[in-house]
JSON list of C-alpha atoms in Angstrom, two decimals:
[
{"chain": "A", "resi": 1, "resn": "MET", "atom": "CA", "xyz": [71.72, 102.91, 100.00]},
{"chain": "A", "resi": 2, "resn": "SER", "atom": "CA", "xyz": [74.64, 100.66, 101.01]},
{"chain": "A", "resi": 3, "resn": "THR", "atom": "CA", "xyz": [75.71, 98.06, 98.65]},
{"chain": "A", "resi": 4, "resn": "ILE", "atom": "CA", "xyz": [76.44, 94.27, 100.04]},
{"chain": "A", "resi": 5, "resn": "LEU", "atom": "CA", "xyz": [78.73, 91.65, 97.68]},
{"chain": "A", "resi": 6, "resn": "ILE", "atom": "CA", "xyz": [77.85, 88.41, 98.61]},
{"chain": "A", "resi": 7, "resn": "ALA", "atom": "CA", "xyz": [80.22, 85.81, 96.82]},
{"chain": "A", "resi": 8, "resn": "ASP", "atom": "CA", "xyz": [79.19, 81.67, 97.77]},
{"chain": "A", "resi": 9, "resn": "ASP", "atom": "CA", "xyz": [79.43, 78.75, 95.31]},
{"chain": "A", "resi": 10, "resn": "ASP", "atom": "CA", "xyz": [76.42, 76.58, 96.95]},
{"chain": "A", "resi": 11, "resn": "PHE", "atom": "CA", "xyz": [73.30, 77.94, 95.41]},
{"chain": "A", "resi": 12, "resn": "ILE", "atom": "CA", "xyz": [70.97, 77.44, 98.29]},
{"chain": "A", "resi": 13, "resn": "SER", "atom": "CA", "xyz": [73.07, 79.61, 100.85]},
{"chain": "A", "resi": 14, "resn": "LEU", "atom": "CA", "xyz": [73.58, 82.15, 98.42]},
{"chain": "A", "resi": 15, "resn": "GLU", "atom": "CA", "xyz": [69.89, 82.65, 97.75]},
{"chain": "A", "resi": 16, "resn": "VAL", "atom": "CA", "xyz": [69.45, 82.30, 101.49]},
{"chain": "A", "resi": 17, "resn": "LEU", "atom": "CA", "xyz": [71.57, 84.78, 102.59]},
{"chain": "A", "resi": 18, "resn": "LYS", "atom": "CA", "xyz": [70.09, 87.44, 99.55]},
{"chain": "A", "resi": 19, "resn": "ALA", "atom": "CA", "xyz": [66.34, 86.73, 100.69]},
{"chain": "A", "resi": 20, "resn": "MET", "atom": "CA", "xyz": [67.48, 87.47, 104.45]},
{"chain": "A", "resi": 21, "resn": "LEU", "atom": "CA", "xyz": [69.83, 91.16, 103.41]},
{"chain": "A", "resi": 22, "resn": "SER", "atom": "CA", "xyz": [66.41, 91.67, 101.79]},
{"chain": "A", "resi": 23, "resn": "ALA", "atom": "CA", "xyz": [64.56, 92.52, 105.09]},
{"chain": "A", "resi": 24, "resn": "PHE", "atom": "CA", "xyz": [66.84, 95.50, 104.89]},
{"chain": "A", "resi": 25, "resn": "PRO", "atom": "CA", "xyz": [67.86, 98.40, 102.77]},
{"chain": "A", "resi": 26, "resn": "VAL", "atom": "CA", "xyz": [70.52, 97.66, 100.52]},
{"chain": "A", "resi": 27, "resn": "GLU", "atom": "CA", "xyz": [71.00, 96.55, 97.38]},
{"chain": "A", "resi": 28, "resn": "VAL", "atom": "CA", "xyz": [72.64, 93.26, 96.84]},
{"chain": "A", "resi": 29, "resn": "ILE", "atom": "CA", "xyz": [75.42, 92.24, 94.12]},
{"chain": "A", "resi": 30, "resn": "ALA", "atom": "CA", "xyz": [75.41, 87.90, 94.43]},
{"chain": "A", "resi": 31, "resn": "VAL", "atom": "CA", "xyz": [78.40, 86.13, 92.51]},
{"chain": "A", "resi": 32, "resn": "THR", "atom": "CA", "xyz": [78.89, 82.57, 92.31]},
{"chain": "A", "resi": 33, "resn": "ASN", "atom": "CA", "xyz": [82.91, 82.15, 92.72]},
{"chain": "A", "resi": 34, "resn": "GLY", "atom": "CA", "xyz": [85.62, 84.36, 93.50]},
{"chain": "A", "resi": 35, "resn": "ARG", "atom": "CA", "xyz": [86.78, 85.69, 90.80]},
{"chain": "A", "resi": 36, "resn": "ASP", "atom": "CA", "xyz": [83.46, 87.14, 89.87]},
{"chain": "A", "resi": 37, "resn": "ALA", "atom": "CA", "xyz": [83.77, 88.37, 93.14]},
{"chain": "A", "resi": 38, "resn": "ILE", "atom": "CA", "xyz": [87.04, 90.61, 92.29]},
{"chain": "A", "resi": 39, "resn": "ALA", "atom": "CA", "xyz": [85.51, 91.56, 89.29]},
{"chain": "A", "resi": 40, "resn": "GLN", "atom": "CA", "xyz": [82.67, 92.60, 90.33]},
{"chain": "A", "resi": 41, "resn": "ALA", "atom": "CA", "xyz": [84.21, 94.38, 93.70]},
{"chain": "A", "resi": 42, "resn": "GLN", "atom": "CA", "xyz": [86.63, 96.31, 91.25]},
{"chain": "A", "resi": 43, "resn": "ALA", "atom": "CA", "xyz": [83.74, 97.13, 89.20]},
{"chain": "A", "resi": 44, "resn": "GLN", "atom": "CA", "xyz": [80.79, 98.12, 92.25]},
{"chain": "A", "resi": 45, "resn": "LYS", "atom": "CA", "xyz": [83.00, 99.54, 94.85]},
{"chain": "A", "resi": 46, "resn": "PRO", "atom": "CA", "xyz": [80.92, 98.01, 97.16]},
{"chain": "A", "resi": 47, "resn": "ASP", "atom": "CA", "xyz": [80.13, 99.38, 100.90]},
{"chain": "A", "resi": 48, "resn": "LEU", "atom": "CA", "xyz": [80.56, 95.61, 102.52]},
{"chain": "A", "resi": 49, "resn": "LEU", "atom": "CA", "xyz": [82.21, 92.34, 101.53]},
{"chain": "A", "resi": 50, "resn": "ILE", "atom": "CA", "xyz": [80.64, 88.16, 102.48]},
{"chain": "A", "resi": 51, "resn": "LEU", "atom": "CA", "xyz": [82.54, 86.03, 101.34]},
{"chain": "A", "resi": 52, "resn": "ASP", "atom": "CA", "xyz": [82.39, 82.27, 101.55]},
{"chain": "A", "resi": 53, "resn": "TYR", "atom": "CA", "xyz": [85.43, 80.29, 102.49]},
{"chain": "A", "resi": 54, "resn": "GLU", "atom": "CA", "xyz": [85.39, 77.41, 100.53]},
{"chain": "A", "resi": 55, "resn": "MET", "atom": "CA", "xyz": [84.36, 77.75, 97.04]},
{"chain": "A", "resi": 56, "resn": "GLY", "atom": "CA", "xyz": [86.26, 76.59, 93.94]},
{"chain": "A", "resi": 57, "resn": "GLU", "atom": "CA", "xyz": [88.61, 78.32, 91.96]},
{"chain": "A", "resi": 58, "resn": "LEU", "atom": "CA", "xyz": [89.47, 80.82, 94.93]},
{"chain": "A", "resi": 59, "resn": "THR", "atom": "CA", "xyz": [89.26, 80.78, 98.48]},
{"chain": "A", "resi": 60, "resn": "GLY", "atom": "CA", "xyz": [87.84, 83.63, 100.12]},
{"chain": "A", "resi": 61, "resn": "ALA", "atom": "CA", "xyz": [90.86, 84.36, 102.01]},
{"chain": "A", "resi": 62, "resn": "GLU", "atom": "CA", "xyz": [91.94, 84.54, 98.55]},
{"chain": "A", "resi": 63, "resn": "VAL", "atom": "CA", "xyz": [90.24, 86.92, 97.15]},
{"chain": "A", "resi": 64, "resn": "CYS", "atom": "CA", "xyz": [90.32, 89.48, 100.05]},
{"chain": "A", "resi": 65, "resn": "THR", "atom": "CA", "xyz": [93.97, 89.36, 99.72]},
{"chain": "A", "resi": 66, "resn": "GLU", "atom": "CA", "xyz": [93.46, 90.15, 96.26]},
{"chain": "A", "resi": 67, "resn": "LEU", "atom": "CA", "xyz": [90.60, 92.83, 96.94]},
{"chain": "A", "resi": 68, "resn": "ARG", "atom": "CA", "xyz": [93.48, 94.36, 100.40]},
{"chain": "A", "resi": 69, "resn": "SER", "atom": "CA", "xyz": [96.34, 94.60, 97.96]},
{"chain": "A", "resi": 70, "resn": "GLN", "atom": "CA", "xyz": [94.33, 97.18, 96.24]},
{"chain": "A", "resi": 71, "resn": "ASP", "atom": "CA", "xyz": [93.88, 101.11, 97.92]},
{"chain": "A", "resi": 72, "resn": "ALA", "atom": "CA", "xyz": [90.06, 100.64, 97.32]},
{"chain": "A", "resi": 73, "resn": "PHE", "atom": "CA", "xyz": [90.01, 98.19, 99.33]},
{"chain": "A", "resi": 74, "resn": "LYS", "atom": "CA", "xyz": [91.88, 98.83, 102.37]},
{"chain": "A", "resi": 75, "resn": "THR", "atom": "CA", "xyz": [89.50, 99.97, 104.70]},
{"chain": "A", "resi": 76, "resn": "THR", "atom": "CA", "xyz": [85.60, 97.71, 103.05]},
{"chain": "A", "resi": 77, "resn": "PRO", "atom": "CA", "xyz": [84.71, 95.78, 105.57]},
{"chain": "A", "resi": 78, "resn": "ILE", "atom": "CA", "xyz": [85.19, 92.46, 104.35]},
{"chain": "A", "resi": 79, "resn": "ILE", "atom": "CA", "xyz": [83.65, 88.96, 106.35]},
{"chain": "A", "resi": 80, "resn": "ALA", "atom": "CA", "xyz": [84.25, 85.59, 105.79]},
{"chain": "A", "resi": 81, "resn": "LEU", "atom": "CA", "xyz": [81.22, 83.11, 106.18]},
{"chain": "A", "resi": 82, "resn": "THR", "atom": "CA", "xyz": [82.34, 79.72, 106.53]},
{"chain": "A", "resi": 83, "resn": "GLY", "atom": "CA", "xyz": [80.00, 76.49, 107.89]},
{"chain": "A", "resi": 84, "resn": "HIS", "atom": "CA", "xyz": [82.49, 75.49, 109.42]},
{"chain": "A", "resi": 85, "resn": "GLN", "atom": "CA", "xyz": [85.13, 76.49, 113.23]},
{"chain": "A", "resi": 86, "resn": "SER", "atom": "CA", "xyz": [88.06, 75.07, 112.16]},
{"chain": "A", "resi": 87, "resn": "GLN", "atom": "CA", "xyz": [91.56, 77.77, 114.08]},
{"chain": "A", "resi": 88, "resn": "THR", "atom": "CA", "xyz": [93.13, 76.84, 110.71]},
{"chain": "A", "resi": 89, "resn": "GLU", "atom": "CA", "xyz": [90.33, 78.09, 108.46]},
{"chain": "A", "resi": 90, "resn": "LEU", "atom": "CA", "xyz": [89.78, 81.40, 111.13]},
{"chain": "A", "resi": 91, "resn": "ASP", "atom": "CA", "xyz": [93.28, 82.02, 111.42]},
{"chain": "A", "resi": 92, "resn": "HIS", "atom": "CA", "xyz": [93.77, 81.82, 107.44]},
{"chain": "A", "resi": 93, "resn": "CYS", "atom": "CA", "xyz": [90.57, 84.98, 106.98]},
{"chain": "A", "resi": 94, "resn": "ARG", "atom": "CA", "xyz": [92.00, 86.84, 110.40]},
{"chain": "A", "resi": 95, "resn": "ASN", "atom": "CA", "xyz": [95.58, 86.94, 108.48]},
{"chain": "A", "resi": 96, "resn": "ALA", "atom": "CA", "xyz": [93.62, 87.11, 104.88]},
{"chain": "A", "resi": 97, "resn": "GLY", "atom": "CA", "xyz": [93.08, 90.68, 106.67]},
{"chain": "A", "resi": 98, "resn": "MET", "atom": "CA", "xyz": [89.41, 89.79, 106.84]},
{"chain": "A", "resi": 99, "resn": "ASP", "atom": "CA", "xyz": [86.94, 92.23, 110.03]},
{"chain": "A", "resi": 100, "resn": "GLN", "atom": "CA", "xyz": [85.08, 89.17, 111.45]},
{"chain": "A", "resi": 101, "resn": "THR", "atom": "CA", "xyz": [83.56, 85.37, 110.60]},
{"chain": "A", "resi": 102, "resn": "ILE", "atom": "CA", "xyz": [80.15, 84.61, 110.68]},
{"chain": "A", "resi": 103, "resn": "HIS", "atom": "CA", "xyz": [79.24, 81.18, 110.15]},
{"chain": "A", "resi": 104, "resn": "LYS", "atom": "CA", "xyz": [76.58, 79.28, 108.22]},
{"chain": "A", "resi": 105, "resn": "PRO", "atom": "CA", "xyz": [73.58, 78.71, 108.72]},
{"chain": "A", "resi": 106, "resn": "VAL", "atom": "CA", "xyz": [74.13, 83.00, 108.92]},
{"chain": "A", "resi": 107, "resn": "ALA", "atom": "CA", "xyz": [71.16, 83.78, 111.78]},
{"chain": "A", "resi": 108, "resn": "PRO", "atom": "CA", "xyz": [68.88, 87.37, 111.29]},
{"chain": "A", "resi": 109, "resn": "ASP", "atom": "CA", "xyz": [69.94, 88.63, 114.30]},
{"chain": "A", "resi": 110, "resn": "VAL", "atom": "CA", "xyz": [73.01, 89.05, 113.35]},
{"chain": "A", "resi": 111, "resn": "LEU", "atom": "CA", "xyz": [72.92, 90.16, 109.52]},
{"chain": "A", "resi": 112, "resn": "SER", "atom": "CA", "xyz": [71.44, 92.51, 112.01]},
{"chain": "A", "resi": 113, "resn": "GLN", "atom": "CA", "xyz": [74.58, 93.32, 113.81]},
{"chain": "A", "resi": 114, "resn": "LEU", "atom": "CA", "xyz": [77.09, 93.35, 111.23]},
{"chain": "A", "resi": 115, "resn": "LEU", "atom": "CA", "xyz": [74.59, 95.99, 108.68]},
{"chain": "A", "resi": 116, "resn": "THR", "atom": "CA", "xyz": [74.85, 97.92, 112.57]},
{"chain": "A", "resi": 117, "resn": "THR", "atom": "CA", "xyz": [78.75, 97.49, 113.34]},
{"chain": "A", "resi": 118, "resn": "TYR", "atom": "CA", "xyz": [79.77, 98.62, 109.80]},
{"chain": "A", "resi": 119, "resn": "LYS", "atom": "CA", "xyz": [76.79, 101.10, 109.94]},
{"chain": "A", "resi": 120, "resn": "LEU", "atom": "CA", "xyz": [75.39, 99.89, 106.65]},
{"chain": "A", "resi": 121, "resn": "ILE", "atom": "CA", "xyz": [72.22, 100.33, 108.22]}
]
């Protein structure tokens, strides 16, 4: 079974994403900040990470940059989750090494396509 780590400091967004992912045969690790995302990623080695762009201490892009500097995460798919579509944010995500961006609110078919693309289902 594939493992997906999701990080979002908005409780409702996190719970909705967890609920949508429960429809798929995946294990979900949910955290509410960037520091916990790094710690859990290092401990659990998930198959995919979905990181909210805007979190308190560390943005999703900053978490991605930190993880990409480690050999264990050089090729792990890391997806940005954002409620905005500014070119600046998209550039930060791309420059940090994120593989793609999905936008809030996330539609179930977007998650299905994401999991299929990265061969997790």
